[in-house]
Amino acid sequence: SKSFMLTRQVIFQYIILISILLKHWFYNLINLIKGGSPLKDLSSEIILITGAANGLGRSIAQQLAHFGCTLILWDVDEVNNVRVAQELNQATKSKHIHAMKCDLSSRESIYECAKKVQDTVGNVTMVINNAGIVSGKSLIDCSDASIQRTFDVNVLAHFWILKAFLPSMLDNNHGHIVTVSSIAGCYGVSKLVDYCSSKFAAVGLHEALT
């Protein structure tokens, strides 16, 4: 049946994801046992992380902070974002982590913050588009403004961020783009019509970009 096929596809995707994670975990474990350095030297990278004040974005920042790279943390939650930057600077005894308030639902705010980064820190060499919002409501119950904001943050922000930072990456022939999506970007889920649609778009953007 159609539902059985869909379930099988979802399970297959999860198996692939787990296999990839286990492979990287194994390589990192072997490297750690040997006393080696990270698989990639990140000390010279300037990395932008969106949605860094909480959740996955904060965890990513915590992991990367110990590799000596410069981190730019963007979030609309200024209080928690600044707290994360302060904690990481203290933990790493450095001043390489910068917190900036940025409203990812606003193209103008993104371009303004991007210019500030370029003027005060330098050219971003890695973008981690992590920020995302979810309503968890049926399509009928979602307001027009809520749907618009979901797309603004979950996918349109990716466009504006890439337009701001990709040119310098191409000029220097050096850069990395990371798009954090979701299994909801591969399969439709009940009461997540707006979220799934935005994540499908984010996956499509990344695939087309590469």
mmCIF file of C-alpha atoms in Angstrom:
data_model
loop_
_atom_site.group_PDB
_atom_site.id
_atom_site.type_symbol
_atom_site.label_atom_id
_atom_site.label_comp_id
_atom_site.label_asym_id
_atom_site.label_seq_id
_atom_site.Cartn_x
_atom_site.Cartn_y
_atom_site.Cartn_z
ATOM 1 C CA SER A 1 0.000 0.000 0.000
ATOM 2 C CA LYS A 2 0.984 3.643 -0.336
ATOM 3 C CA SER A 3 1.336 4.137 3.429
ATOM 4 C CA PHE A 4 3.560 1.055 3.705
ATOM 5 C CA MET A 5 5.811 2.307 0.907
ATOM 6 C CA LEU A 6 6.073 5.720 2.559
ATOM 7 C CA THR A 7 6.924 4.161 5.922
ATOM 8 C CA ARG A 8 9.589 2.006 4.303
ATOM 9 C CA GLN A 9 11.117 5.039 2.591
ATOM 10 C CA VAL A 10 11.225 6.981 5.867
ATOM 11 C CA ILE A 11 12.902 4.053 7.644
ATOM 12 C CA PHE A 12 15.400 3.738 4.802
ATOM 13 C CA GLN A 13 16.265 7.453 5.049
ATOM 14 C CA TYR A 14 16.792 7.139 8.803
ATOM 15 C CA ILE A 15 19.079 4.132 8.273
ATOM 16 C CA ILE A 16 21.176 6.152 5.813
ATOM 17 C CA LEU A 17 21.352 9.083 8.235
ATOM 18 C CA ILE A 18 22.358 6.872 11.161
ATOM 19 C CA SER A 19 25.000 5.159 9.004
ATOM 20 C CA ILE A 20 26.537 8.511 8.067
ATOM 21 C CA LEU A 21 26.563 9.666 11.690
ATOM 22 C CA LEU A 22 28.126 6.402 12.864
ATOM 23 C CA LYS A 23 30.817 6.640 10.185
ATOM 24 C CA HIS A 24 31.799 10.165 11.245
ATOM 25 C CA TRP A 25 31.632 9.206 14.918
ATOM 26 C CA PHE A 26 33.926 6.233 14.267
ATOM 27 C CA TYR A 27 36.469 8.310 12.313
ATOM 28 C CA ASN A 28 36.498 10.986 15.008
ATOM 29 C CA LEU A 29 36.864 8.372 17.743
ATOM 30 C CA ILE A 30 39.863 6.765 16.017
ATOM 31 C CA ASN A 31 41.388 10.188 15.447
ATOM 32 C CA LEU A 32 40.860 11.094 19.107
ATOM 33 C CA ILE A 33 42.434 7.840 20.311
ATOM 34 C CA LYS A 34 45.465 8.539 18.130
ATOM 35 C CA GLY A 35 45.711 12.001 19.661
ATOM 36 C CA GLY A 36 45.217 13.679 16.319
ATOM 37 C CA SER A 37 43.760 17.054 15.501
ATOM 38 C CA PRO A 38 40.227 17.574 14.116
ATOM 39 C CA LEU A 39 39.665 16.073 10.680
ATOM 40 C CA LYS A 40 39.650 19.622 9.321
ATOM 41 C CA ASP A 41 41.584 22.581 10.679
ATOM 42 C CA LEU A 42 38.952 25.193 11.517
ATOM 43 C CA SER A 43 41.197 27.700 13.281
ATOM 44 C CA SER A 44 41.206 30.146 10.362
ATOM 45 C CA GLU A 45 37.501 29.858 9.565
ATOM 46 C CA ILE A 46 34.907 32.550 10.230
ATOM 47 C CA ILE A 47 31.665 30.674 10.803
ATOM 48 C CA LEU A 48 28.154 32.113 10.872
ATOM 49 C CA ILE A 49 25.537 30.146 12.815
ATOM 50 C CA THR A 50 21.900 31.224 12.673
ATOM 51 C CA GLY A 51 19.512 30.425 15.497
ATOM 52 C CA ALA A 52 22.433 30.098 17.894
ATOM 53 C CA ALA A 53 20.745 31.214 21.117
ATOM 54 C CA ASN A 54 19.066 27.898 21.846
ATOM 55 C CA GLY A 55 18.692 24.271 20.842
ATOM 56 C CA LEU A 56 20.691 22.807 17.988
ATOM 57 C CA GLY A 57 22.290 26.127 17.042
ATOM 58 C CA ARG A 58 23.664 26.550 20.538
ATOM 59 C CA SER A 59 24.979 22.971 20.538
ATOM 60 C CA ILE A 60 26.728 23.550 17.208
ATOM 61 C CA ALA A 61 28.348 26.699 18.585
ATOM 62 C CA GLN A 62 29.497 24.843 21.701
ATOM 63 C CA GLN A 63 31.163 22.153 19.603
ATOM 64 C CA LEU A 64 32.847 24.511 17.148
ATOM 65 C CA ALA A 65 34.065 26.990 19.765
ATOM 66 C CA HIS A 66 36.781 24.588 20.909
ATOM 67 C CA PHE A 67 38.335 24.343 17.435
ATOM 68 C CA GLY A 68 39.751 27.865 17.560
ATOM 69 C CA CYS A 69 37.545 29.313 14.835
ATOM 70 C CA THR A 70 35.777 32.668 14.885
ATOM 71 C CA LEU A 71 32.041 32.310 15.431
ATOM 72 C CA ILE A 72 29.294 34.760 14.502
ATOM 73 C CA LEU A 73 26.094 33.935 16.364
ATOM 74 C CA TRP A 74 22.852 35.310 14.936
ATOM 75 C CA ASP A 75 19.525 35.139 16.718
ATOM 76 C CA VAL A 76 16.518 37.348 17.343
ATOM 77 C CA ASP A 77 16.735 36.305 21.016
ATOM 78 C CA GLU A 78 19.400 38.831 21.963
ATOM 79 C CA VAL A 79 19.601 38.003 25.679
ATOM 80 C CA ASN A 80 20.254 34.274 25.291
ATOM 81 C CA ASN A 81 22.435 34.804 22.239
ATOM 82 C CA VAL A 82 24.745 37.162 24.139
ATOM 83 C CA ARG A 83 24.800 34.728 27.057
ATOM 84 C CA VAL A 84 25.905 31.878 24.785
ATOM 85 C CA ALA A 85 28.714 34.006 23.322
ATOM 86 C CA GLN A 86 29.898 35.087 26.763
ATOM 87 C CA GLU A 87 29.877 31.520 28.095
ATOM 88 C CA LEU A 88 31.843 30.232 25.107
ATOM 89 C CA ASN A 89 34.385 33.062 25.251
ATOM 90 C CA GLN A 90 34.948 32.293 28.919
ATOM 91 C CA ALA A 91 35.181 28.542 28.310
ATOM 92 C CA THR A 92 37.702 28.952 25.494
ATOM 93 C CA LYS A 93 39.506 31.937 27.061
ATOM 94 C CA SER A 94 39.121 33.865 23.826
ATOM 95 C CA LYS A 95 37.240 36.729 22.237
ATOM 96 C CA HIS A 96 36.469 34.960 18.973
ATOM 97 C CA ILE A 97 32.744 34.417 19.530
ATOM 98 C CA HIS A 98 30.516 37.330 18.529
ATOM 99 C CA ALA A 99 26.777 37.633 19.194
ATOM 100 C CA MET A 100 24.572 39.742 16.947
ATOM 101 C CA LYS A 101 20.844 40.273 17.081
ATOM 102 C CA CYS A 102 19.373 39.500 13.680
ATOM 103 C CA ASP A 103 15.742 39.156 12.661
ATOM 104 C CA LEU A 104 15.868 36.419 10.043
ATOM 105 C CA SER A 105 12.318 37.184 8.952
ATOM 106 C CA SER A 106 13.585 40.540 7.670
ATOM 107 C CA ARG A 107 15.709 40.777 4.530
ATOM 108 C CA GLU A 108 16.810 44.265 5.558
ATOM 109 C CA SER A 109 17.979 43.032 8.964
ATOM 110 C CA ILE A 110 19.955 40.206 7.350
ATOM 111 C CA TYR A 111 21.736 42.497 4.898
ATOM 112 C CA GLU A 112 22.450 45.034 7.643
ATOM 113 C CA CYS A 113 23.935 42.372 9.930
ATOM 114 C CA ALA A 114 25.910 40.859 7.053
ATOM 115 C CA LYS A 115 27.537 44.210 6.315
ATOM 116 C CA LYS A 116 28.345 44.644 9.996
ATOM 117 C CA VAL A 117 30.025 41.227 10.055
ATOM 118 C CA GLN A 118 32.080 41.989 6.959
ATOM 119 C CA ASP A 119 33.120 45.406 8.280
ATOM 120 C CA THR A 120 33.998 44.348 11.831
ATOM 121 C CA VAL A 121 35.023 40.682 11.631
ATOM 122 C CA GLY A 122 35.786 39.782 8.024
ATOM 123 C CA ASN A 123 34.547 37.523 5.254
ATOM 124 C CA VAL A 124 32.492 34.585 6.453
ATOM 125 C CA THR A 125 33.963 31.305 5.187
ATOM 126 C CA MET A 126 31.285 28.956 6.489
ATOM 127 C CA VAL A 127 27.535 29.498 6.779
ATOM 128 C CA ILE A 128 25.411 27.187 8.908
ATOM 129 C CA ASN A 129 21.780 27.978 8.125
ATOM 130 C CA ASN A 130 20.246 26.410 11.205
ATOM 131 C CA ALA A 131 17.449 28.732 12.363
ATOM 132 C CA GLY A 132 13.922 27.457 11.933
ATOM 133 C CA ILE A 133 10.436 27.913 13.333
ATOM 134 C CA VAL A 134 7.412 25.626 13.382
ATOM 135 C CA SER A 135 3.751 26.357 14.096
ATOM 136 C CA GLY A 136 2.476 22.807 14.546
ATOM 137 C CA LYS A 137 -0.978 23.799 13.293
ATOM 138 C CA SER A 138 -3.159 22.621 10.454
ATOM 139 C CA LEU A 139 -3.132 24.738 7.313
ATOM 140 C CA ILE A 140 -6.582 26.171 8.067
ATOM 141 C CA ASP A 141 -5.521 27.201 11.565
ATOM 142 C CA CYS A 142 -2.318 28.912 10.402
ATOM 143 C CA SER A 143 -2.673 32.650 9.942
ATOM 144 C CA ASP A 144 -1.347 34.231 6.765
ATOM 145 C CA ALA A 145 1.269 36.054 8.836
ATOM 146 C CA SER A 146 2.397 32.798 10.460
ATOM 147 C CA ILE A 147 2.836 31.072 7.098
ATOM 148 C CA GLN A 148 4.763 34.048 5.738
ATOM 149 C CA ARG A 149 7.057 34.113 8.772
ATOM 150 C CA THR A 150 7.727 30.371 8.508
ATOM 151 C CA PHE A 151 8.911 30.795 4.934
ATOM 152 C CA ASP A 152 10.823 33.988 5.737
ATOM 153 C CA VAL A 153 12.872 32.287 8.456
ATOM 154 C CA ASN A 154 13.078 28.707 7.183
ATOM 155 C CA VAL A 155 13.998 29.327 3.559
ATOM 156 C CA LEU A 156 13.981 32.923 2.310
ATOM 157 C CA ALA A 157 16.565 33.873 4.934
ATOM 158 C CA HIS A 158 18.855 31.290 3.322
ATOM 159 C CA PHE A 159 18.637 33.171 0.027
ATOM 160 C CA TRP A 160 19.509 36.543 1.555
ATOM 161 C CA ILE A 161 22.350 35.094 3.644
ATOM 162 C CA LEU A 162 23.835 33.315 0.640
ATOM 163 C CA LYS A 163 23.578 36.430 -1.506
ATOM 164 C CA ALA A 164 25.435 38.341 1.206
ATOM 165 C CA PHE A 165 28.290 35.896 1.857
ATOM 166 C CA LEU A 166 28.618 33.618 -1.171
ATOM 167 C CA PRO A 167 30.357 36.192 -3.437
ATOM 168 C CA SER A 168 33.445 36.417 -1.189
ATOM 169 C CA MET A 169 33.583 32.615 -0.951
ATOM 170 C CA LEU A 170 33.587 32.352 -4.738
ATOM 171 C CA ASP A 171 36.174 35.120 -5.071
ATOM 172 C CA ASN A 172 38.490 33.311 -2.639
ATOM 173 C CA ASN A 173 37.620 29.833 -3.912
ATOM 174 C CA HIS A 174 37.022 28.814 -0.320
ATOM 175 C CA GLY A 175 33.816 28.362 1.611
ATOM 176 C CA HIS A 176 31.247 25.984 3.024
ATOM 177 C CA ILE A 177 27.448 26.115 3.077
ATOM 178 C CA VAL A 178 25.578 23.963 5.600
ATOM 179 C CA THR A 179 21.800 23.723 5.391
ATOM 180 C CA VAL A 180 20.053 22.270 8.426
ATOM 181 C CA SER A 181 16.783 20.788 7.238
ATOM 182 C CA SER A 182 14.572 17.995 8.558
ATOM 183 C CA ILE A 183 13.052 14.666 7.624
ATOM 184 C CA ALA A 184 9.995 16.896 7.143
ATOM 185 C CA GLY A 185 11.871 18.266 4.147
ATOM 186 C CA CYS A 186 11.592 14.850 2.508
ATOM 187 C CA TYR A 187 8.111 13.696 3.524
ATOM 188 C CA GLY A 188 4.880 15.504 4.308
ATOM 189 C CA VAL A 189 3.680 15.376 7.911
ATOM 190 C CA SER A 190 0.207 16.089 9.260
ATOM 191 C CA LYS A 191 -0.251 19.560 10.794
ATOM 192 C CA LEU A 192 3.120 20.654 9.441
ATOM 193 C CA VAL A 193 2.075 21.850 5.996
ATOM 194 C CA ASP A 194 3.852 25.197 6.257
ATOM 195 C CA TYR A 195 6.922 23.725 7.957
ATOM 196 C CA CYS A 196 7.269 20.790 5.553
ATOM 197 C CA SER A 197 6.858 23.064 2.546
ATOM 198 C CA SER A 198 9.555 25.424 3.803
ATOM 199 C CA LYS A 199 11.945 22.554 4.536
ATOM 200 C CA PHE A 200 11.304 20.993 1.119
ATOM 201 C CA ALA A 201 12.265 24.378 -0.322
ATOM 202 C CA ALA A 202 15.443 24.546 1.787
ATOM 203 C CA VAL A 203 16.493 21.095 0.567
ATOM 204 C CA GLY A 204 15.779 22.105 -3.022
ATOM 205 C CA LEU A 205 17.801 25.292 -2.618
ATOM 206 C CA HIS A 206 20.807 23.414 -1.284
ATOM 207 C CA GLU A 207 20.655 20.687 -3.934
ATOM 208 C CA ALA A 208 20.310 23.225 -6.748
ATOM 209 C CA LEU A 209 23.122 25.338 -5.299
ATOM 210 C CA THR A 210 25.546 22.429 -5.340
#
